[in-house]
Every structure is written in structure tokens, then in C-alpha cells.
CSV table of C-alpha atoms and ligand atoms in Angstrom, one decimal:
chain,number,residue,atom,x,y,z
A,1,MET,CA,-120.2,48.9,-5.8
A,2,SER,CA,-117.9,49.6,-8.9
A,3,ASP,CA,-114.5,51.4,-8.5
A,4,ARG,CA,-115.9,54.2,-10.3
A,5,THR,CA,-117.3,57.3,-7.7
A,6,LEU,CA,-118.7,60.6,-8.3
A,7,PRO,CA,-116.4,63.5,-7.6
A,8,ASN,CA,-117.0,66.3,-4.6
A,9,ARG,CA,-118.4,69.2,-5.8
A,10,SER,CA,-119.3,71.1,-3.2
A,11,ASP,CA,-117.2,74.2,-4.3
A,12,VAL,CA,-119.0,74.1,-7.7
A,13,TRP,CA,-122.4,74.1,-6.6
A,14,LEU,CA,-121.8,76.6,-4.2
A,15,GLN,CA,-120.5,79.2,-6.9
A,16,THR,CA,-122.7,78.4,-9.7
A,17,LEU,CA,-126.0,77.6,-7.7
A,18,GLY,CA,-125.6,79.2,-4.5
A,19,TRP,CA,-126.7,76.0,-2.9
A,20,GLN,CA,-124.8,73.1,-1.9
A,21,PRO,CA,-126.3,69.1,-1.0
A,22,THR,CA,-126.0,67.7,2.4
A,23,SER,CA,-123.5,64.7,2.8
A,24,GLU,CA,-127.3,62.7,3.0
A,25,GLN,CA,-128.1,63.6,-0.4
A,26,GLU,CA,-124.2,63.1,-1.5
A,27,GLN,CA,-124.4,59.5,-0.8
A,28,GLN,CA,-127.7,59.1,-2.4
A,29,PHE,CA,-126.2,60.8,-5.4
A,30,GLU,CA,-123.5,58.2,-5.5
A,31,ARG,CA,-126.1,55.4,-4.9
A,32,LEU,CA,-128.2,56.5,-7.8
A,33,PHE,CA,-124.7,56.4,-10.1
A,34,GLN,CA,-123.9,52.9,-8.9
A,35,GLN,CA,-127.6,52.0,-9.6
A,36,ILE,CA,-127.4,53.3,-13.1
A,37,LEU,CA,-124.2,51.9,-13.9
A,38,GLN,CA,-125.3,48.4,-12.9
A,39,ALA,CA,-128.8,48.7,-14.5
A,40,ASN,CA,-127.2,49.7,-17.8
A,41,GLN,CA,-125.5,46.6,-18.3
A,42,GLN,CA,-128.9,45.2,-18.9
A,43,LEU,CA,-131.1,48.2,-19.9
A,44,ASN,CA,-129.9,51.2,-22.2
A,45,LEU,CA,-130.5,54.1,-19.7
A,46,THR,CA,-127.5,56.5,-20.5
A,47,ARG,CA,-124.3,56.6,-22.7
A,48,ILE,CA,-122.8,59.0,-19.6
A,49,THR,CA,-121.1,56.7,-17.5
A,50,ASP,CA,-117.8,58.7,-16.6
A,51,PRO,CA,-117.9,59.9,-13.1
A,52,GLN,CA,-117.5,63.7,-13.9
A,53,ASP,CA,-119.7,63.9,-16.6
A,54,PHE,CA,-122.3,62.0,-14.9
A,55,TRP,CA,-122.2,64.4,-12.1
A,56,GLU,CA,-121.9,67.9,-14.5
A,57,LYS,CA,-124.6,66.4,-17.4
A,58,HIS,CA,-127.2,64.5,-15.3
A,59,LEU,CA,-126.6,65.6,-11.5
A,60,TRP,CA,-126.0,69.7,-12.0
A,61,ASP,CA,-127.8,70.0,-15.3
A,62,SER,CA,-131.1,68.1,-13.8
A,63,LEU,CA,-131.0,70.8,-10.9
A,64,VAL,CA,-129.7,73.9,-12.6
A,65,GLY,CA,-133.6,73.7,-14.1
A,66,ILE,CA,-135.2,73.9,-10.8
A,67,ALA,CA,-132.2,76.6,-9.1
A,68,PRO,CA,-135.4,79.3,-9.1
A,69,TRP,CA,-136.9,76.8,-6.4
A,70,LEU,CA,-133.2,76.1,-4.6
A,71,PRO,CA,-133.0,77.7,-0.9
A,72,PRO,CA,-130.3,80.5,-1.2
A,73,GLY,CA,-127.6,79.1,1.2
A,74,SER,CA,-125.7,81.9,0.0
A,75,PRO,CA,-126.2,84.9,-2.1
A,76,ILE,CA,-128.0,84.2,-5.4
A,77,PRO,CA,-125.2,83.9,-8.1
A,78,THR,CA,-125.8,87.1,-10.5
A,79,TRP,CA,-126.3,84.7,-13.7
A,80,LEU,CA,-129.3,83.5,-11.7
A,81,GLN,CA,-130.9,86.9,-10.4
A,82,ASP,CA,-133.4,87.1,-13.4
A,83,LEU,CA,-135.0,84.0,-12.4
A,84,ALA,CA,-135.7,85.1,-8.7
A,85,SER,CA,-138.9,86.8,-9.6
A,86,LEU,CA,-140.4,83.2,-10.6
A,87,SER,CA,-140.1,81.8,-7.1
A,88,THR,CA,-143.1,82.9,-5.2
A,89,ASP,CA,-143.0,80.5,-2.3
A,90,LEU,CA,-139.7,78.6,-1.4
A,91,ASN,CA,-141.7,76.4,1.3
A,92,GLN,CA,-144.4,75.7,-1.0
A,93,ALA,CA,-144.4,72.0,-1.6
A,94,MET,CA,-144.2,71.7,-5.4
A,95,ARG,CA,-146.4,68.9,-7.3
A,96,VAL,CA,-143.9,68.0,-10.0
A,97,ILE,CA,-144.1,65.8,-13.2
A,98,ASP,CA,-141.1,64.7,-15.0
A,99,ILE,CA,-142.2,64.0,-18.7
A,100,GLY,CA,-139.8,61.1,-20.6
A,101,THR,CA,-137.9,60.8,-17.7
A,102,GLY,CA,-135.7,57.8,-19.3
A,103,GLY,CA,-133.5,57.0,-16.2
A,104,GLY,CA,-134.6,59.4,-14.2
A,105,PHE,CA,-133.5,62.6,-15.2
A,106,PRO,CA,-134.2,65.4,-14.0
A,107,GLY,CA,-136.5,64.1,-11.5
A,108,LEU,CA,-134.8,61.7,-9.5
A,109,PRO,CA,-131.9,63.9,-8.5
A,110,ILE,CA,-134.8,66.9,-7.6
A,111,ALA,CA,-136.9,64.5,-5.6
A,112,ILE,CA,-133.6,63.3,-4.0
A,113,ILE,CA,-132.8,67.4,-3.0
A,114,LYS,CA,-136.7,68.1,-2.2
A,115,PRO,CA,-138.0,65.3,-0.2
A,116,THR,CA,-141.5,67.1,0.6
A,117,TRP,CA,-142.0,67.8,-3.3
A,118,PRO,CA,-144.2,64.6,-4.7
A,119,ILE,CA,-142.8,63.8,-7.8
A,120,THR,CA,-144.6,61.8,-10.8
A,121,LEU,CA,-141.8,60.1,-13.2
A,122,LEU,CA,-143.2,59.4,-16.4
A,123,ASP,CA,-142.4,57.5,-19.7
A,124,SER,CA,-143.7,55.3,-21.9
A,125,THR,CA,-141.3,52.3,-21.3
A,126,GLN,CA,-142.3,49.7,-18.7
A,127,LYS,CA,-138.6,48.5,-18.4
A,128,LYS,CA,-137.6,51.9,-17.2
A,129,LEU,CA,-140.1,52.6,-14.8
A,130,THR,CA,-139.2,49.0,-13.2
A,131,PHE,CA,-136.1,50.4,-12.9
A,132,LEU,CA,-137.4,53.7,-11.7
A,133,GLU,CA,-139.5,51.9,-9.2
A,134,GLN,CA,-136.5,49.4,-7.6
A,135,ALA,CA,-134.4,52.9,-7.7
A,136,THR,CA,-136.7,54.9,-5.4
A,137,ALA,CA,-137.3,52.2,-3.1
A,138,ASP,CA,-133.6,51.4,-2.1
A,139,LEU,CA,-132.8,55.4,-2.0
A,140,GLY,CA,-135.3,55.2,0.5
A,141,LEU,CA,-137.4,58.0,-1.6
A,142,GLU,CA,-141.0,58.3,-0.5
A,143,ASN,CA,-142.1,61.3,-2.1
A,144,VAL,CA,-141.9,59.8,-6.1
A,145,GLU,CA,-144.2,57.6,-8.0
A,146,GLY,CA,-143.9,56.1,-11.4
A,147,CYS,CA,-146.4,56.2,-14.2
A,148,CYS,CA,-146.2,54.3,-17.6
A,149,ASP,CA,-148.4,56.1,-20.0
A,150,ARG,CA,-147.7,58.5,-22.8
A,151,ALA,CA,-147.8,61.9,-21.8
A,152,GLU,CA,-150.7,62.7,-24.6
A,153,ASN,CA,-153.0,60.3,-22.9
A,154,LEU,CA,-151.7,62.0,-19.2
A,155,GLY,CA,-152.7,65.3,-20.3
A,156,GLN,CA,-156.2,64.2,-21.3
A,157,GLN,CA,-156.7,62.3,-17.6
A,158,SER,CA,-158.0,63.2,-14.2
A,159,PRO,CA,-156.5,63.2,-11.8
A,160,TYR,CA,-153.1,64.2,-13.8
A,161,ARG,CA,-154.8,67.0,-16.3
A,162,GLU,CA,-154.2,70.9,-14.9
A,163,SER,CA,-152.8,69.4,-11.7
A,164,PHE,CA,-148.9,69.8,-11.8
A,165,ASP,CA,-146.8,72.9,-10.3
A,166,LEU,CA,-144.1,72.0,-12.5
A,167,ALA,CA,-143.6,70.0,-15.3
A,168,LEU,CA,-140.1,69.2,-16.5
A,169,VAL,CA,-139.2,68.1,-20.2
A,170,ARG,CA,-135.5,67.0,-21.2
A,171,ALA,CA,-134.5,65.5,-24.5
A,172,VAL,CA,-137.9,64.2,-25.5
A,173,GLY,CA,-138.5,65.9,-28.7
A,174,PRO,CA,-138.8,69.7,-30.5
A,175,ALA,CA,-139.8,72.3,-27.8
A,176,SER,CA,-143.4,73.1,-29.3
A,177,VAL,CA,-143.9,69.1,-28.8
A,178,CYS,CA,-142.8,69.3,-25.0
A,179,ALA,CA,-144.7,72.5,-24.7
A,180,GLU,CA,-148.0,70.3,-25.7
A,181,TYR,CA,-147.1,67.3,-23.6
A,182,ALA,CA,-146.7,69.5,-21.0
A,183,LEU,CA,-148.8,72.7,-20.5
A,184,PRO,CA,-151.8,70.7,-20.1
A,185,LEU,CA,-150.7,69.0,-17.4
A,186,LEU,CA,-149.9,72.1,-15.5
A,187,ALA,CA,-152.3,73.5,-13.1
A,188,LEU,CA,-152.8,77.5,-13.3
A,189,GLN,CA,-149.9,79.5,-12.4
A,190,GLY,CA,-147.8,76.5,-12.8
A,191,TYR,CA,-144.4,76.1,-14.3
A,192,ALA,CA,-142.8,74.2,-17.3
A,193,VAL,CA,-139.2,73.7,-17.7
A,194,LEU,CA,-137.6,72.8,-21.0
A,195,TYR,CA,-134.2,71.7,-20.7
A,196,ARG,CA,-132.7,72.3,-24.2
A,197,GLY,CA,-129.2,72.7,-25.8
A,198,GLN,CA,-129.1,75.3,-28.7
A,199,TRP,CA,-131.8,77.9,-28.3
A,200,THR,CA,-132.2,80.3,-31.1
A,201,THR,CA,-134.6,83.6,-32.0
A,202,GLU,CA,-136.5,81.9,-34.3
A,203,GLU,CA,-137.1,78.9,-31.8
A,204,GLN,CA,-138.0,81.2,-29.6
A,205,GLU,CA,-140.8,82.8,-31.4
A,206,GLY,CA,-142.2,79.5,-32.8
A,207,LEU,CA,-142.6,78.5,-29.0
A,208,LYS,CA,-144.3,81.6,-27.9
A,209,ALA,CA,-146.7,80.8,-30.7
A,210,VAL,CA,-147.2,77.5,-29.4
A,211,ALA,CA,-147.5,78.4,-25.8
A,212,SER,CA,-150.1,80.8,-26.2
A,213,LYS,CA,-152.4,78.2,-28.2
A,214,LEU,CA,-151.9,76.1,-25.2
A,215,GLY,CA,-152.7,78.5,-22.5
A,216,GLY,CA,-149.1,79.6,-21.6
A,217,GLU,CA,-146.2,82.0,-22.0
A,218,VAL,CA,-142.8,82.0,-22.1
A,219,VAL,CA,-141.7,83.8,-19.2
A,220,ALA,CA,-137.7,83.4,-19.5
A,221,VAL,CA,-135.0,81.9,-21.0
A,222,LEU,CA,-131.6,80.7,-18.7
A,223,PRO,CA,-128.7,80.4,-20.6
A,224,VAL,CA,-126.7,78.1,-19.0
A,225,THR,CA,-123.0,77.7,-19.2
A,226,MET,CA,-122.0,74.0,-17.6
A,227,PRO,CA,-118.9,74.2,-14.9
A,228,HIS,CA,-117.0,71.7,-17.2
A,229,SER,CA,-117.9,71.0,-20.7
A,230,PRO,CA,-117.8,73.8,-23.5
A,231,GLY,CA,-121.1,75.2,-25.0
A,232,ILE,CA,-124.0,76.8,-23.5
A,233,ARG,CA,-127.4,74.8,-22.9
A,234,HIS,CA,-130.5,77.0,-22.1
A,235,CYS,CA,-133.6,76.3,-19.8
A,236,ILE,CA,-137.2,77.7,-21.1
A,237,TYR,CA,-139.4,78.6,-18.4
A,238,LEU,CA,-143.1,78.8,-19.4
A,239,ARG,CA,-145.9,80.0,-17.5
A,240,LYS,CA,-149.7,78.6,-17.5
A,241,THR,CA,-151.7,81.5,-17.6
A,242,GLN,CA,-154.9,80.1,-19.1
A,243,PRO,CA,-156.7,76.6,-18.9
A,244,THR,CA,-155.7,74.7,-22.1
A,245,ASP,CA,-158.2,74.1,-24.8
A,246,PRO,CA,-159.5,70.5,-24.2
A,247,LYS,CA,-158.5,69.4,-27.7
A,248,PHE,CA,-154.8,69.7,-26.1
A,249,PRO,CA,-152.6,67.5,-26.1
A,250,ARG,CA,-153.5,65.7,-29.1
A,251,ARG,CA,-153.5,62.2,-29.6
A,252,VAL,CA,-150.6,59.6,-29.3
A,253,GLY,CA,-148.3,60.2,-31.9
A,254,VAL,CA,-150.0,63.5,-33.3
A,255,PRO,CA,-147.9,66.3,-31.6
A,256,ALA,CA,-144.4,64.9,-32.4
A,257,ARG,CA,-145.7,63.7,-36.3
A,258,LYS,CA,-147.4,67.4,-36.5
A,259,PRO,CA,-145.6,69.9,-34.2
A,260,LEU,CA,-148.1,72.9,-33.7
B,301,LIG,N1,-135.1,62.7,-19.8
B,301,LIG,C1,-134.2,61.7,-19.8
B,301,LIG,C2,-132.8,62.4,-19.6
B,301,LIG,O1,-132.7,63.7,-20.0
B,301,LIG,O2,-131.8,61.7,-19.5
B,301,LIG,C3,-134.4,60.7,-20.8
B,301,LIG,C4,-134.4,61.2,-22.2
B,301,LIG,S1,-134.7,59.8,-23.3
B,301,LIG,C5,-134.1,60.7,-25.1
B,301,LIG,C6,-136.6,60.0,-23.9
B,301,LIG,C7,-137.4,59.4,-22.9
B,301,LIG,O3,-139.1,60.0,-23.0
B,301,LIG,C8,-137.0,58.1,-23.2
B,301,LIG,O4,-137.6,57.0,-22.0
B,301,LIG,C9,-138.7,57.6,-24.1
B,301,LIG,O5,-139.4,56.5,-23.7
B,301,LIG,C10,-139.8,58.7,-23.0
B,301,LIG,N2,-140.6,59.4,-24.1
B,301,LIG,C11,-140.7,59.8,-25.5
B,301,LIG,N3,-142.0,60.2,-25.9
B,301,LIG,C12,-143.3,60.3,-24.8
B,301,LIG,C13,-144.2,60.3,-24.4
B,301,LIG,N4,-144.9,60.9,-25.7
B,301,LIG,N5,-144.8,60.0,-23.3
B,301,LIG,C14,-143.9,59.4,-22.3
B,301,LIG,N6,-142.7,59.1,-22.6
B,301,LIG,C15,-142.0,59.4,-23.4
């Protein structure tokens, strides 16, 4: 184990999300951090290796996206109240896919705190999947399945197409490309969460048009103030309202080359 360990931020979890991890989950976060540090010596998983940055930019940032589905241990913080309507049943086990998961973000922290949610970690790079499979076994997570493929392929394949309740996409490409990867994979009434940095009115208008071509709509935008770093990030919530036209997603590489 390295001499670098994660900070304890129970107070910040509670203040910002109205929730905090159990001590077992804290230990799993720590274990995940150590695994990433070790694997990073051979694989380029992340540039974020400082313990405080890792806590904020990988753990906290991953979990803020599923804030509507966190059990409210204390009153929901005001800044999250607009999202309360998104979660219908907090006890429902959501079937989740993390598209372009890389080193496992946001999927692995979510798998740790939601052991009853089946989570598929999708990435097109086999080396990353090999790491994720080892990490998942080491963390004792039984709810995670790795999948090495392109989102464009999976979105056209049974049993994946139109089968997930929640699709998460962080740092994979422009919002319209992420929407084309995510919406075909969602079941009706499922949600996609796009983790974005800056978010402009222009992007919002563009995404609205793209979402409607794909059978979805933009239902909420959450401006996220990071607990430590300056700047604001955004989580964009899309809901699937109609089946996606079979022509989407287009062939491998086309969504990124010719965004809708
Ligand atoms: N989501 C992680 C995060 O936020 O730390 C990793 C982001 S990394 C910059 C982007 C990842 O997406 C890479 O691991 C890449 O292999 C994967 N990726 C890019 N396009 C993809 C596609 N069309 N299908 C599946 N994986 C893809």
C-alpha cells in the first residue's frame, strides 16, 4: 500500500449530497485508489493521483451524477431539490451502463455504494477492461460486468439495446456524440447522465434537437460547484421518451466524425 491515503470527507459528503458512505465503502474507495495508483505505473488510467484531487474529481464527481438516486440520509441539500422529481423509486435496482469508463469512472464508485444495481462497465480498450476486472474482483463487487466493445456496436445489439435504466457518460466526447451512444441503450423512461465541464445555452439548444432525434429529451441541468476546486461543472439529465430509430447509433466512428 502506498503512503498516500484518501482524506476523510464525511462532513463534505453530508453537506453537499445529504449522504455519506459507510466505513466499509470508505475502505473500498481507499482500496480502489491504491489499485489505480499501482496500475497507473503500467497503464495510463488517470492523471489525477493526488489523494485530495482523486477524492474530489473521481469519487465525489462520479457520485454527484447519481444524486437523484442517493438515499436521503438527511434533508436533501437545496441545490439538489430540483432533481428530486427524477427519482421515482429509490428502492428500484437500476440497470446501469458506464460508457467509456476508462479507469472505472463514474461506474466503480457507483457500484461500491449501490451493490444491488447491476453495472456494466463499457470501454473499447481491452487493457483497461483487464484492470477493471481485477479491481472488481479485488473489491469483492458482484454487481459489475466488464464489456470490451464500442458503444456504437453495443447500441445495435441484443440484449444491450434499449435495456438500461441509467447510462452514464463522462469525458468521452461532445454532448451530442455521448447522446448518440447513450440513448439507444436506454429502456423507455430510462435516464442518461452526461457529465460535462462548461455548459452553454448554445450546447443546450443543440443537445435538445439531437435528443429528440434519438427518442429523448433534456429534463434537467445541474450546475455543480466542486467542494474544493474552483469552477462549475454540469450534469445533464436526458430521459428516453420514445424508442430510438434503428438507424442510431450509426456505424463505429460516424457519431464522432459527423455529430448529429
Ligand atoms: N469515463 C472515464 C473518466 O471520466 O475518467 C474515462 C474517460 S477517457 C478520457 C475516455 C474513454 O472512453 C477511453 O477509455 C476510451 O477507450 C473510451 N471510449 C471512447 N470512445 C468509445 C466508444 N465509442 N465506445 C466505447 N468506449 C469508448
